mmCIF file of C-alpha atoms (C1' of nucleotides) in Angstrom:
data_model
loop_
_atom_site.group_PDB
_atom_site.id
_atom_site.type_symbol
_atom_site.label_atom_id
_atom_site.label_comp_id
_atom_site.label_asym_id
_atom_site.label_seq_id
_atom_site.Cartn_x
_atom_site.Cartn_y
_atom_site.Cartn_z
ATOM 1 C CA UNK G 1 -3.486 -19.517 8.921
ATOM 2 C CA UNK G 2 -4.832 -18.434 5.721
ATOM 3 C CA UNK G 3 -2.701 -17.872 2.985
ATOM 4 C CA UNK G 4 -1.939 -14.373 1.815
ATOM 5 C CA UNK G 5 -2.483 -15.143 -1.731
ATOM 6 C CA UNK G 6 -6.058 -16.006 -0.830
ATOM 7 C CA UNK G 7 -6.917 -12.433 0.737
ATOM 8 C CA UNK G 8 -8.313 -10.347 -2.126
ATOM 9 C CA UNK G 9 -6.765 -7.325 -0.991
ATOM 10 C CA UNK G 10 -3.432 -8.700 -0.846
ATOM 11 C CA UNK G 11 -3.776 -9.833 -4.426
ATOM 12 C CA UNK G 12 -4.896 -6.660 -5.398
ATOM 13 C CA UNK G 13 -1.796 -4.965 -4.306
ATOM 14 C CA UNK G 14 0.286 -7.681 -5.808
ATOM 15 C CA UNK G 15 -1.486 -7.338 -9.271
ATOM 16 C CA UNK G 16 -1.019 -3.462 -9.237
ATOM 17 C CA UNK G 17 2.413 -3.648 -8.187
ATOM 18 C CA UNK G 18 3.543 -6.494 -10.469
ATOM 19 C CA UNK G 19 1.951 -4.566 -13.285
ATOM 20 C CA UNK G 20 3.626 -1.159 -12.143
ATOM 21 C CA UNK G 21 7.084 -2.876 -12.126
ATOM 22 C CA UNK G 22 6.571 -4.400 -15.267
ATOM 23 C CA UNK G 23 5.421 -1.223 -16.993
ATOM 24 C CA UNK G 24 8.083 0.838 -15.592
ATOM 25 C CA UNK G 25 10.811 -1.611 -16.584
ATOM 26 C CA UNK G 26 9.357 -1.318 -20.331
ATOM 27 C CA UNK G 27 9.160 2.421 -20.010
ATOM 28 C CA UNK G 28 12.752 2.711 -18.764
ATOM 29 C CA UNK G 29 14.267 0.425 -21.292
ATOM 30 C CA UNK G 30 12.894 1.904 -24.070
ATOM 31 C CA UNK G 31 14.858 4.892 -23.215
ATOM 32 C CA UNK G 32 12.065 7.369 -21.526
ATOM 33 C CA UNK G 33 13.157 9.052 -18.362
ATOM 34 C CA UNK G 34 9.525 9.301 -16.817
ATOM 35 C CA UNK G 35 8.241 7.399 -13.816
ATOM 36 C CA UNK G 36 4.546 6.286 -14.303
ATOM 37 C CA UNK G 37 3.585 8.539 -11.539
ATOM 38 C CA UNK G 38 5.229 11.520 -13.497
ATOM 39 C CA UNK G 39 3.810 10.437 -16.619
ATOM 40 C CA UNK G 40 0.250 10.358 -14.723
ATOM 41 C CA UNK G 41 0.491 14.007 -13.377
ATOM 42 C CA UNK G 42 1.902 15.040 -16.626
ATOM 43 C CA UNK G 43 -0.643 13.471 -18.558
ATOM 44 C CA UNK G 44 -3.256 15.097 -16.053
ATOM 45 C CA UNK G 45 -1.783 18.596 -16.790
ATOM 46 C CA UNK G 46 -1.716 18.531 -20.633
ATOM 47 C CA UNK G 47 -5.229 16.934 -20.776
ATOM 48 C CA UNK G 48 -6.561 20.284 -19.121
ATOM 49 C CA UNK G 49 -3.998 22.861 -18.454
ATOM 50 C CA UNK G 50 -6.351 25.104 -16.614
ATOM 51 C CA UNK G 51 -6.521 22.877 -13.683
ATOM 52 C CA UNK G 52 -4.858 23.803 -10.672
ATOM 53 C CA UNK G 53 -2.340 21.445 -8.435
ATOM 54 C CA UNK G 54 -5.356 20.013 -6.294
ATOM 55 C CA UNK G 55 -7.316 19.282 -9.526
ATOM 56 C CA UNK G 56 -4.335 17.630 -10.734
ATOM 57 C CA UNK G 57 -3.906 15.710 -7.629
ATOM 58 C CA UNK G 58 -7.337 14.559 -7.775
ATOM 59 C CA UNK G 59 -7.364 13.637 -11.371
ATOM 60 C CA UNK G 60 -4.500 11.685 -11.012
ATOM 61 C CA UNK G 61 -5.232 10.242 -7.171
ATOM 62 C CA UNK G 62 -2.308 11.692 -5.945
ATOM 63 C CA UNK G 63 -1.672 13.389 -2.602
ATOM 64 C CA UNK G 64 -1.261 17.319 -2.844
ATOM 65 C CA UNK G 65 2.331 17.302 -1.504
ATOM 66 C CA UNK G 66 3.444 14.611 -3.819
ATOM 67 C CA UNK G 67 2.002 16.770 -6.966
ATOM 68 C CA UNK G 68 3.961 19.375 -5.792
ATOM 69 C CA UNK G 69 7.070 17.305 -5.669
ATOM 70 C CA UNK G 70 6.583 15.555 -8.784
ATOM 71 C CA UNK G 71 5.768 18.723 -10.619
ATOM 72 C CA UNK G 72 9.228 20.205 -9.526
ATOM 73 C CA UNK G 73 10.607 17.006 -11.213
ATOM 74 C CA UNK G 74 8.852 17.463 -14.353
ATOM 75 C CA UNK G 75 9.982 21.215 -14.130
ATOM 76 C CA UNK G 76 13.776 20.336 -13.620
ATOM 77 C CA UNK G 77 13.670 17.656 -16.442
ATOM 78 C CA UNK G 78 12.087 20.392 -18.547
ATOM 79 C CA UNK G 79 8.581 18.864 -19.491
ATOM 80 C CA UNK G 80 6.840 21.775 -17.905
ATOM 81 C CA UNK G 81 7.152 25.609 -17.623
ATOM 82 C CA UNK G 82 6.301 27.212 -14.292
ATOM 83 C CA UNK G 83 5.347 30.563 -14.086
ATOM 84 C CA UNK G 84 3.152 32.689 -11.754
ATOM 85 C CA UNK G 85 -0.724 32.691 -12.652
ATOM 86 C CA UNK G 86 -1.840 35.947 -13.764
ATOM 87 C CA UNK G 87 -5.153 35.600 -12.135
ATOM 88 C CA UNK G 88 -4.133 34.353 -8.738
ATOM 89 C CA UNK G 89 -0.655 34.599 -7.377
ATOM 90 C CA UNK G 90 -1.031 32.033 -5.000
ATOM 91 C CA UNK G 91 -1.045 29.486 -8.063
ATOM 92 C CA UNK G 92 1.171 28.736 -10.910
ATOM 93 C CA UNK G 93 0.559 28.541 -14.536
ATOM 94 C CA UNK G 94 2.008 25.259 -15.945
ATOM 95 C CA UNK G 95 2.585 24.962 -19.438
ATOM 96 C CA UNK G 96 3.782 21.898 -21.334
ATOM 97 C CA UNK G 97 7.169 22.307 -23.276
ATOM 98 C CA UNK G 98 7.744 21.748 -26.872
ATOM 99 C CA UNK G 99 9.103 18.036 -26.116
ATOM 100 C CA UNK G 100 6.241 17.007 -23.849
ATOM 101 C CA UNK G 101 3.744 16.181 -26.302
ATOM 102 C CA UNK G 102 6.025 13.940 -28.605
ATOM 103 C CA UNK G 103 7.282 12.250 -25.290
ATOM 104 C CA UNK G 104 3.659 11.623 -24.024
ATOM 105 C CA UNK G 105 2.772 9.999 -27.367
ATOM 106 C CA UNK G 106 6.017 8.066 -27.367
ATOM 107 C CA UNK G 107 5.386 6.617 -24.232
ATOM 108 C CA UNK G 108 1.585 6.193 -24.965
ATOM 109 C CA UNK G 109 2.269 3.499 -27.496
ATOM 110 C CA UNK G 110 4.282 1.602 -24.974
ATOM 111 C CA UNK G 111 1.721 2.008 -22.419
ATOM 112 C CA UNK G 112 -1.103 0.460 -24.983
ATOM 113 C CA UNK G 113 1.213 -2.576 -25.681
ATOM 114 C CA UNK G 114 1.922 -3.224 -21.813
ATOM 115 C CA UNK G 115 -1.898 -2.925 -20.720
ATOM 116 C CA UNK G 116 -2.540 -5.749 -23.843
ATOM 117 C CA UNK G 117 0.189 -8.016 -22.672
ATOM 118 C CA UNK G 118 -1.210 -7.611 -18.764
ATOM 119 C CA UNK G 119 -4.846 -8.040 -19.760
ATOM 120 C CA UNK G 120 -3.943 -10.925 -22.207
ATOM 121 C CA UNK G 121 -6.108 -14.249 -21.762
ATOM 122 C CA UNK G 122 -8.727 -12.288 -19.696
ATOM 123 C CA UNK G 123 -12.139 -12.757 -21.265
ATOM 124 C CA UNK G 124 -13.953 -9.457 -22.448
ATOM 125 C CA UNK G 125 -16.870 -10.576 -20.301
ATOM 126 C CA UNK G 126 -14.845 -10.366 -16.888
ATOM 127 C CA UNK G 127 -13.905 -6.684 -17.598
ATOM 128 C CA UNK G 128 -17.187 -5.447 -16.521
ATOM 129 C CA UNK G 129 -17.156 -7.510 -13.314
ATOM 130 C CA UNK G 130 -13.825 -6.255 -12.492
ATOM 131 C CA UNK G 131 -14.877 -2.605 -13.219
ATOM 132 C CA UNK G 132 -17.757 -3.039 -11.160
ATOM 133 C CA UNK G 133 -15.809 -4.737 -8.407
ATOM 134 C CA UNK G 134 -13.311 -2.200 -7.873
ATOM 135 C CA UNK G 135 -15.874 0.520 -8.295
ATOM 136 C CA UNK G 136 -17.863 -1.007 -5.194
ATOM 137 C CA UNK G 137 -14.569 -1.128 -3.269
ATOM 138 C CA UNK G 138 -13.606 2.300 -3.982
ATOM 139 C CA UNK G 139 -17.105 3.576 -3.052
ATOM 140 C CA UNK G 140 -17.162 1.264 0.214
ATOM 141 C CA UNK G 141 -13.779 2.739 1.399
ATOM 142 C CA UNK G 142 -14.358 6.499 0.318
ATOM 143 C CA UNK G 143 -14.171 8.384 3.315
ATOM 144 C CA UNK G 144 -17.844 10.073 3.499
ATOM 145 C CA UNK N 1 -8.810 11.404 -24.396
ATOM 146 C CA UNK N 2 -9.849 8.757 -22.386
ATOM 147 C CA UNK N 3 -10.774 9.128 -19.010
ATOM 148 C CA UNK N 4 -8.554 7.714 -16.442
ATOM 149 C CA UNK N 5 -11.041 6.015 -14.638
ATOM 150 C CA UNK N 6 -11.999 4.037 -17.740
ATOM 151 C CA UNK N 7 -8.419 2.436 -17.451
ATOM 152 C CA UNK N 8 -8.557 -0.912 -15.671
ATOM 153 C CA UNK N 9 -5.104 -0.250 -14.087
ATOM 154 C CA UNK N 10 -5.879 3.114 -12.967
ATOM 155 C CA UNK N 11 -8.846 1.756 -11.212
ATOM 156 C CA UNK N 12 -7.002 -1.063 -9.555
ATOM 157 C CA UNK N 13 -4.630 1.309 -8.235
ATOM 158 C CA UNK N 14 -7.172 3.455 -6.703
ATOM 159 C CA UNK N 15 -9.113 0.602 -5.396
ATOM 160 C CA UNK N 16 -6.022 -0.728 -3.553
ATOM 161 C CA UNK N 17 -5.013 2.927 -2.271
ATOM 162 C CA UNK N 18 -8.541 3.520 -1.125
ATOM 163 C CA UNK N 19 -8.739 0.502 0.772
ATOM 164 C CA UNK N 20 -5.464 0.928 2.218
ATOM 165 C CA UNK N 21 -6.220 4.481 3.418
ATOM 166 C CA UNK N 22 -9.563 3.342 4.986
ATOM 167 C CA UNK N 23 -7.805 0.426 6.631
ATOM 168 C CA UNK N 24 -4.685 2.256 7.720
ATOM 169 C CA UNK N 25 -7.222 5.090 9.387
ATOM 170 C CA UNK N 26 -9.300 2.448 11.076
ATOM 171 C CA UNK N 27 -6.201 0.532 12.682
ATOM 172 C CA UNK N 28 -4.781 4.025 13.775
ATOM 173 C CA UNK N 29 -7.951 5.141 15.441
ATOM 174 C CA UNK N 30 -8.316 1.816 17.297
ATOM 175 C CA UNK N 31 -4.877 3.104 18.857
ATOM 176 C CA UNK N 32 -2.744 0.595 17.139
ATOM 177 C CA UNK N 33 0.803 1.873 16.335
ATOM 178 C CA UNK N 34 1.538 -0.648 13.418
ATOM 179 C CA UNK N 35 1.327 0.489 9.620
ATOM 180 C CA UNK N 36 -0.205 -1.855 7.196
ATOM 181 C CA UNK N 37 3.177 -2.839 5.789
ATOM 182 C CA UNK N 38 4.614 -3.422 9.279
ATOM 183 C CA UNK N 39 1.816 -5.753 9.955
ATOM 184 C CA UNK N 40 1.878 -7.870 6.833
ATOM 185 C CA UNK N 41 5.974 -8.092 7.769
ATOM 186 C CA UNK N 42 5.264 -9.015 11.416
ATOM 187 C CA UNK N 43 2.493 -11.600 10.159
ATOM 188 C CA UNK N 44 4.816 -13.216 8.033
ATOM 189 C CA UNK N 45 7.412 -13.604 10.711
ATOM 190 C CA UNK N 46 5.021 -14.890 13.233
ATOM 191 C CA UNK N 47 3.715 -17.673 10.408
ATOM 192 C CA UNK N 48 7.041 -19.006 10.128
ATOM 193 C CA UNK N 49 9.887 -17.578 12.450
ATOM 194 C CA UNK N 50 12.257 -19.700 10.471
ATOM 195 C CA UNK N 51 11.923 -17.523 7.508
ATOM 196 C CA UNK N 52 14.875 -15.718 6.490
ATOM 197 C CA UNK N 53 14.457 -12.003 5.634
ATOM 198 C CA UNK N 54 14.385 -12.848 1.767
ATOM 199 C CA UNK N 55 11.590 -15.338 2.579
ATOM 200 C CA UNK N 56 9.889 -12.864 4.445
ATOM 201 C CA UNK N 57 10.159 -10.282 1.538
ATOM 202 C CA UNK N 58 8.710 -12.730 -0.813
ATOM 203 C CA UNK N 59 5.864 -13.947 1.660
ATOM 204 C CA UNK N 60 4.880 -10.201 2.146
ATOM 205 C CA UNK N 61 5.597 -9.120 -1.409
ATOM 206 C CA UNK N 62 8.063 -6.654 -0.364
ATOM 207 C CA UNK N 63 11.278 -5.532 -1.468
ATOM 208 C CA UNK N 64 14.508 -6.792 0.349
ATOM 209 C CA UNK N 65 15.451 -3.517 1.300
ATOM 210 C CA UNK N 66 12.466 -2.461 2.632
ATOM 211 C CA UNK N 67 12.034 -5.577 4.807
ATOM 212 C CA UNK N 68 15.297 -4.497 6.436
ATOM 213 C CA UNK N 69 14.058 -1.308 7.291
ATOM 214 C CA UNK N 70 10.704 -2.294 8.325
ATOM 215 C CA UNK N 71 12.217 -4.796 10.770
ATOM 216 C CA UNK N 72 14.453 -2.175 12.138
ATOM 217 C CA UNK N 73 11.269 -0.491 13.222
ATOM 218 C CA UNK N 74 9.585 -3.269 14.379
ATOM 219 C CA UNK N 75 12.512 -4.096 16.999
ATOM 220 C CA UNK N 76 12.464 -0.625 17.686
ATOM 221 C CA UNK N 77 8.812 -0.543 18.806
ATOM 222 C CA UNK N 78 9.416 -3.887 20.671
ATOM 223 C CA UNK N 79 7.529 -6.411 18.560
ATOM 224 C CA UNK N 80 10.708 -8.508 17.717
ATOM 225 C CA UNK N 81 13.840 -9.421 19.119
ATOM 226 C CA UNK N 82 16.776 -9.829 17.050
ATOM 227 C CA UNK N 83 19.678 -11.810 17.880
ATOM 228 C CA UNK N 84 22.471 -13.363 15.486
ATOM 229 C CA UNK N 85 21.452 -16.597 13.852
ATOM 230 C CA UNK N 86 23.224 -19.695 15.690
ATOM 231 C CA UNK N 87 23.693 -21.400 12.521
ATOM 232 C CA UNK N 88 24.724 -18.716 9.929
ATOM 233 C CA UNK N 89 26.216 -15.768 11.130
ATOM 234 C CA UNK N 90 24.940 -13.585 8.192
ATOM 235 C CA UNK N 91 21.283 -14.018 9.241
ATOM 236 C CA UNK N 92 19.434 -12.633 11.997
ATOM 237 C CA UNK N 93 17.289 -14.710 14.534
ATOM 238 C CA UNK N 94 13.952 -12.960 14.624
ATOM 239 C CA UNK N 95 11.598 -13.752 17.655
ATOM 240 C CA UNK N 96 8.255 -12.034 18.442
ATOM 241 C CA UNK N 97 7.923 -10.577 21.805
ATOM 242 C CA UNK N 98 5.619 -11.138 24.241
ATOM 243 C CA UNK N 99 2.954 -8.458 23.082
ATOM 244 C CA UNK N 100 3.116 -9.575 19.438
ATOM 245 C CA UNK N 101 0.496 -12.019 19.787
ATOM 246 C CA UNK N 102 -1.691 -10.009 21.477
ATOM 247 C CA UNK N 103 -1.429 -7.121 19.189
ATOM 248 C CA UNK N 104 -1.647 -9.148 15.762
ATOM 249 C CA UNK N 105 -4.734 -10.551 17.175
ATOM 250 C CA UNK N 106 -6.616 -7.563 18.297
ATOM 251 C CA UNK N 107 -5.502 -5.977 14.821
ATOM 252 C CA UNK N 108 -6.776 -8.982 13.030
ATOM 253 C CA UNK N 109 -10.174 -8.472 14.255
ATOM 254 C CA UNK N 110 -10.597 -4.755 12.975
ATOM 255 C CA UNK N 111 -8.931 -6.220 9.623
ATOM 256 C CA UNK N 112 -11.647 -8.605 9.367
ATOM 257 C CA UNK N 113 -14.294 -5.867 9.623
ATOM 258 C CA UNK N 114 -12.222 -3.711 7.169
ATOM 259 C CA UNK N 115 -12.304 -6.343 4.792
ATOM 260 C CA UNK N 116 -16.174 -6.817 5.203
ATOM 261 C CA UNK N 117 -16.953 -3.280 4.773
ATOM 262 C CA UNK N 118 -14.720 -3.116 1.834
ATOM 263 C CA UNK N 119 -16.599 -5.832 0.012
ATOM 264 C CA UNK N 120 -20.014 -4.927 0.803
ATOM 265 C CA UNK N 121 -22.499 -5.607 -1.984
ATOM 266 C CA UNK N 122 -20.094 -7.332 -4.113
ATOM 267 C CA UNK N 123 -21.723 -10.644 -5.000
ATOM 268 C CA UNK N 124 -20.342 -13.889 -3.797
ATOM 269 C CA UNK N 125 -20.072 -15.133 -7.825
ATOM 270 C CA UNK N 126 -17.925 -12.074 -8.490
ATOM 271 C CA UNK N 127 -14.983 -13.274 -6.210
ATOM 272 C CA UNK N 128 -13.840 -16.032 -8.336
ATOM 273 C CA UNK N 129 -13.702 -13.462 -11.364
ATOM 274 C CA UNK N 130 -11.735 -11.127 -9.622
ATOM 275 C CA UNK N 131 -9.135 -13.586 -8.010
ATOM 276 C CA UNK N 132 -8.702 -15.232 -11.470
ATOM 277 C CA UNK N 133 -8.383 -11.821 -13.315
ATOM 278 C CA UNK N 134 -5.704 -10.557 -10.695
ATOM 279 C CA UNK N 135 -3.887 -13.778 -10.864
ATOM 280 C CA UNK N 136 -3.869 -13.557 -14.739
ATOM 281 C CA UNK N 137 -2.555 -10.301 -14.429
ATOM 282 C CA UNK N 138 0.037 -11.104 -12.161
ATOM 283 C CA UNK N 139 1.228 -14.028 -14.313
ATOM 284 C CA UNK N 140 1.165 -11.765 -17.378
ATOM 285 C CA UNK N 141 3.452 -9.276 -15.700
ATOM 286 C CA UNK N 142 5.860 -11.231 -13.660
ATOM 287 C CA UNK N 143 9.385 -11.211 -15.044
ATOM 288 C CA UNK N 144 9.950 -14.527 -16.205
ATOM 289 C "C1'" DC A 1 -11.232 49.006 5.189
ATOM 290 C "C1'" DA A 2 -9.074 45.962 8.828
ATOM 291 C "C1'" DA A 3 -9.476 41.529 11.083
ATOM 292 C "C1'" DA A 4 -10.824 37.114 10.351
ATOM 293 C "C1'" DT A 5 -11.117 33.036 7.377
ATOM 294 C "C1'" DA A 6 -10.584 30.540 3.395
ATOM 295 C "C1'" DT A 7 -7.575 28.785 -0.413
ATOM 296 C "C1'" DA A 8 -3.090 27.199 -3.161
ATOM 297 C "C1'" DA A 9 0.793 25.644 -2.509
ATOM 298 C "C1'" DT A 10 5.180 24.183 -0.138
ATOM 299 C "C1'" DT A 11 7.803 22.206 3.428
ATOM 300 C "C1'" DG A 12 9.224 18.744 6.967
ATOM 301 C "C1'" DA A 13 9.212 14.514 9.256
ATOM 302 C "C1'" DT A 14 8.482 9.746 8.615
ATOM 303 C "C1'" DA A 15 7.491 5.315 6.003
ATOM 304 C "C1'" DT A 16 8.080 2.431 1.888
ATOM 305 C "C1'" DA A 17 9.826 1.206 -3.024
ATOM 306 C "C1'" DT A 18 13.654 0.582 -6.164
ATOM 307 C "C1'" DC A 19 17.988 0.030 -7.814
ATOM 308 C "C1'" DA A 20 22.946 -0.107 -7.131
ATOM 309 C "C1'" DA A 21 26.806 -0.728 -4.161
ATOM 310 C "C1'" DT A 22 28.964 -2.774 -0.157
ATOM 311 C "C1'" DT A 23 29.941 -5.480 4.034
ATOM 312 C "C1'" DA A 24 29.931 -9.871 6.128
ATOM 313 C "C1'" DT A 25 29.950 -14.747 6.029
ATOM 314 C "C1'" DA A 26 29.559 -19.114 4.023
ATOM 315 C "C1'" DT A 27 30.208 -22.470 -0.047
ATOM 316 C "C1'" DT A 28 32.522 -23.914 -3.981
ATOM 317 C "C1'" DT A 29 36.491 -24.787 -6.825
ATOM 318 C "C1'" DG A 30 40.970 -25.628 -8.522
ATOM 319 C "C1'" DC X 1 43.469 -24.949 1.865
ATOM 320 C "C1'" DA X 2 43.389 -20.368 -0.483
ATOM 321 C "C1'" DA X 3 40.932 -17.853 -4.127
ATOM 322 C "C1'" DA X 4 36.815 -17.198 -6.321
ATOM 323 C "C1'" DT X 5 32.029 -17.291 -5.706
ATOM 324 C "C1'" DA X 6 27.660 -16.982 -3.655
ATOM 325 C "C1'" DT X 7 24.311 -15.728 -0.372
ATOM 326 C "C1'" DA X 8 22.330 -12.596 3.550
ATOM 327 C "C1'" DA X 9 21.635 -8.502 4.917
ATOM 328 C "C1'" DT X 10 22.622 -3.517 4.986
ATOM 329 C "C1'" DT X 11 23.329 1.109 3.052
ATOM 330 C "C1'" DG X 12 22.611 5.308 0.085
ATOM 331 C "C1'" DA X 13 20.341 7.559 -3.103
ATOM 332 C "C1'" DT X 14 16.123 8.980 -4.951
ATOM 333 C "C1'" DA X 15 10.883 8.789 -5.802
ATOM 334 C "C1'" DT X 16 6.449 8.660 -3.980
ATOM 335 C "C1'" DA X 17 2.761 8.553 0.276
ATOM 336 C "C1'" DT X 18 0.996 10.688 4.153
ATOM 337 C "C1'" DC X 19 0.213 13.784 7.928
ATOM 338 C "C1'" DA X 20 0.941 18.431 10.273
ATOM 339 C "C1'" DA X 21 2.727 23.075 9.942
ATOM 340 C "C1'" DT X 22 3.818 27.065 7.575
ATOM 341 C "C1'" DT X 23 3.567 30.803 3.631
ATOM 342 C "C1'" DA X 24 1.548 33.766 0.827
ATOM 343 C "C1'" DT X 25 -2.421 35.492 -1.350
ATOM 344 C "C1'" DA X 26 -7.558 36.099 -1.825
ATOM 345 C "C1'" DT X 27 -11.960 36.754 0.044
ATOM 346 C "C1'" DT X 28 -15.340 37.374 3.453
ATOM 347 C "C1'" DT X 29 -17.279 39.636 7.183
ATOM 348 C "C1'" DG X 30 -18.237 42.782 10.932
#
DNA sequence: CAAATATAATTGATATATCAATTATATTTG
DNA sequence: CAAATATAATTGATATATCAATTATATTTG
């Protein structure tokens, strides 16, 4: 029987999850109250507040339903204000609150450190290889 | 603002999730009733039925609590029998049922195809690079 | 314009992840 | 040996993923 660790996809899964656990712990112990997924969604909204939820979902690579629920939490936690969109009553207008920018900036510095730590010892030359391989996998698996 | 796609970890996440969605769809449309995670846990048990649940969790890179719940489902679906372990009443004795081997073998052939499709176009030479990079990330992020 | 269709978002159900608390049993230690 | 501690597994609470169904509004079409 092949060892699970020899299977590329198992290793891929393990790598991203190990990183997520690591990063989440560091964000929490620094006293922040956002999960990585909440951070991703919030960042996607701040980057372009005109996005509707489906565009946010696509940007953050999340499910529509998840985005609905995550935004719910972000509103509850006071990072977003939600009001009805003036041009389309099916949509919401999502506006980051005052504390949002500060929080995002603070988390960003931790995230930068996390990435650096996680990538330590990987030669520059391998980055391209990684990016290309991952892109190829994404394209191969994308539903057409 | 950096594009999310330029961030290695975002791409990593996207790659494994795209693969998972792809693989899960193909397993389902072939008429099987196991999720990838259930398959992983079941495989870990079949590989070595002497494992206790914590060892299963470690092998499948899952949380203890998740393993409890996944085993619950596997028992319900008739892939495992659960009885009290003769040597240690805190443990359970998990025995694959008759249909388990057949099911695993059938899914295996689909999984092989899936992996092949997902890796199409990636040069052999890049595999080592990938494995090494992922391992490095796992080690860098592992809690010590 | 009214009916049909499309779109934006939500909701419900089920699966998995994570953390903390709990239960039951086994082992260790004074 | 009894009390303290360790271990195996479960349970509860909350977050996220996925699919299908639903609701509300907007747009299209006959």
